[in-house]
CSV table of C-alpha atoms in Angstrom, one decimal:
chain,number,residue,atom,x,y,z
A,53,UNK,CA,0.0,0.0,0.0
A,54,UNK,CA,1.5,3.5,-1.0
A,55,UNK,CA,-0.1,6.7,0.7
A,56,UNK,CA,0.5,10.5,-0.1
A,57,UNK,CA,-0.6,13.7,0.7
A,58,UNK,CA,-2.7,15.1,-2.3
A,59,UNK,CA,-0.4,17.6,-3.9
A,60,UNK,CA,-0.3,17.9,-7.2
A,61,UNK,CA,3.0,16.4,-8.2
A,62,UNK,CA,1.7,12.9,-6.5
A,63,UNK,CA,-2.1,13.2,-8.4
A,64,UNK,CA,-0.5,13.0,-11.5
A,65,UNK,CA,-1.3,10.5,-13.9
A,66,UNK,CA,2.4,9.3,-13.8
A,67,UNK,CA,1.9,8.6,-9.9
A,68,UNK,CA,-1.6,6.3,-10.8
A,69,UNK,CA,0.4,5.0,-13.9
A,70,UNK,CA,3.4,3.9,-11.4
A,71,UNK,CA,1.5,2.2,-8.8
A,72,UNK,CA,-1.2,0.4,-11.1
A,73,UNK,CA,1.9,-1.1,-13.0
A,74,UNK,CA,3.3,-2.4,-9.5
A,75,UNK,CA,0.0,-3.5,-8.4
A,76,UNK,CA,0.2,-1.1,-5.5
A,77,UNK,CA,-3.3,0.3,-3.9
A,78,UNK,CA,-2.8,4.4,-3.4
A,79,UNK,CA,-4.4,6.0,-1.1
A,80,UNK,CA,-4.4,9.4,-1.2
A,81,UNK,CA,-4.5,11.4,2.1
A,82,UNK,CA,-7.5,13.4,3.6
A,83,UNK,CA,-7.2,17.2,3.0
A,84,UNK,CA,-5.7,19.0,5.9
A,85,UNK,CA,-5.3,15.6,8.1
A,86,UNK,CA,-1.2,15.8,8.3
A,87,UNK,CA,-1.3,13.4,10.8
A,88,UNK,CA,-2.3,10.6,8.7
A,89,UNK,CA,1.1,11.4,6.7
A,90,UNK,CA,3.7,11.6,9.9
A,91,UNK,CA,5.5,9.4,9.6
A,92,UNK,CA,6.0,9.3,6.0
A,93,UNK,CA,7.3,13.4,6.5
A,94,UNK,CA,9.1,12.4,9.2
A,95,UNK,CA,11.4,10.1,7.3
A,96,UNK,CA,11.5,12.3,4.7
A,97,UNK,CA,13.0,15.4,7.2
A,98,UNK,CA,15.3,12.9,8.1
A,99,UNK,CA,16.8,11.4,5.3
A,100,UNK,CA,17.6,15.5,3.8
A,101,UNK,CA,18.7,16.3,7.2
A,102,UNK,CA,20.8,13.2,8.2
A,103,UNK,CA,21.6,11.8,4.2
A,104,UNK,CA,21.1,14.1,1.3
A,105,UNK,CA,22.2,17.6,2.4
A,106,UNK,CA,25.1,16.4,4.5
A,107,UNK,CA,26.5,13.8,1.4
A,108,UNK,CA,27.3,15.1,-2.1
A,109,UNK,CA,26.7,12.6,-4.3
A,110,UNK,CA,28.8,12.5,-7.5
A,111,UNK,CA,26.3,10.3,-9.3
A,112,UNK,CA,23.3,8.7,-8.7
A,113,UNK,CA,24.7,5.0,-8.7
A,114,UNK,CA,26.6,6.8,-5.4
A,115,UNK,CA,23.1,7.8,-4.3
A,116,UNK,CA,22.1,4.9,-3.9
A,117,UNK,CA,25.2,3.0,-2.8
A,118,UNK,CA,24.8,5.6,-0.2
A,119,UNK,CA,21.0,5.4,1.1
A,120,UNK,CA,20.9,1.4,1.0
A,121,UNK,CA,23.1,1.5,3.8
C-alpha cells in the first residue's frame, strides 16, 4: 500500500500510472489531516537532514550506494 498527501505532483497520472503497474493500492491522504502522513514526513525530514544535504553525491549510482546502507 502506498499513501501521499494530495499535492499535485503525486495526483499525476504518472503517480496512478506507477503504482497500477506495480499492483500497488494508493491512497491518497485526507485534506488538511497531516497526521495521517507523519510518519512518512518524518522520514523524509530525516533522510535531507541526516543523508542528502550532508552527502554530495557525484552520481546517482553513489546515491544509492549511499542510502541502502
Amino acid at each position: 500500500m502506498c499513501a501521499s498527501n494530495n499535492g499535485t505532483e503525486l495526483t499525476s497520472n504518472a503517480m496512478l500510472k506507477w503504482s497500477q503497474d506495480r499492483q500497488v493500492e494508493w491512497h491518497p491522504i485526507a485534506p488538511g489531516r497531516p497526521r495521517q502522513n507523519a510518519f512518512v514526513k518524518g522520514f523524509n525530514g530525516r533522510l535531507r537532514d541526516e543523508g542528502l544535504i550532508e552527502t554530495p553525491f557525484t552520481s546517482l549510482a553513489h546515491a544509492r550506494a549511499v542510502l541502502a546502507r
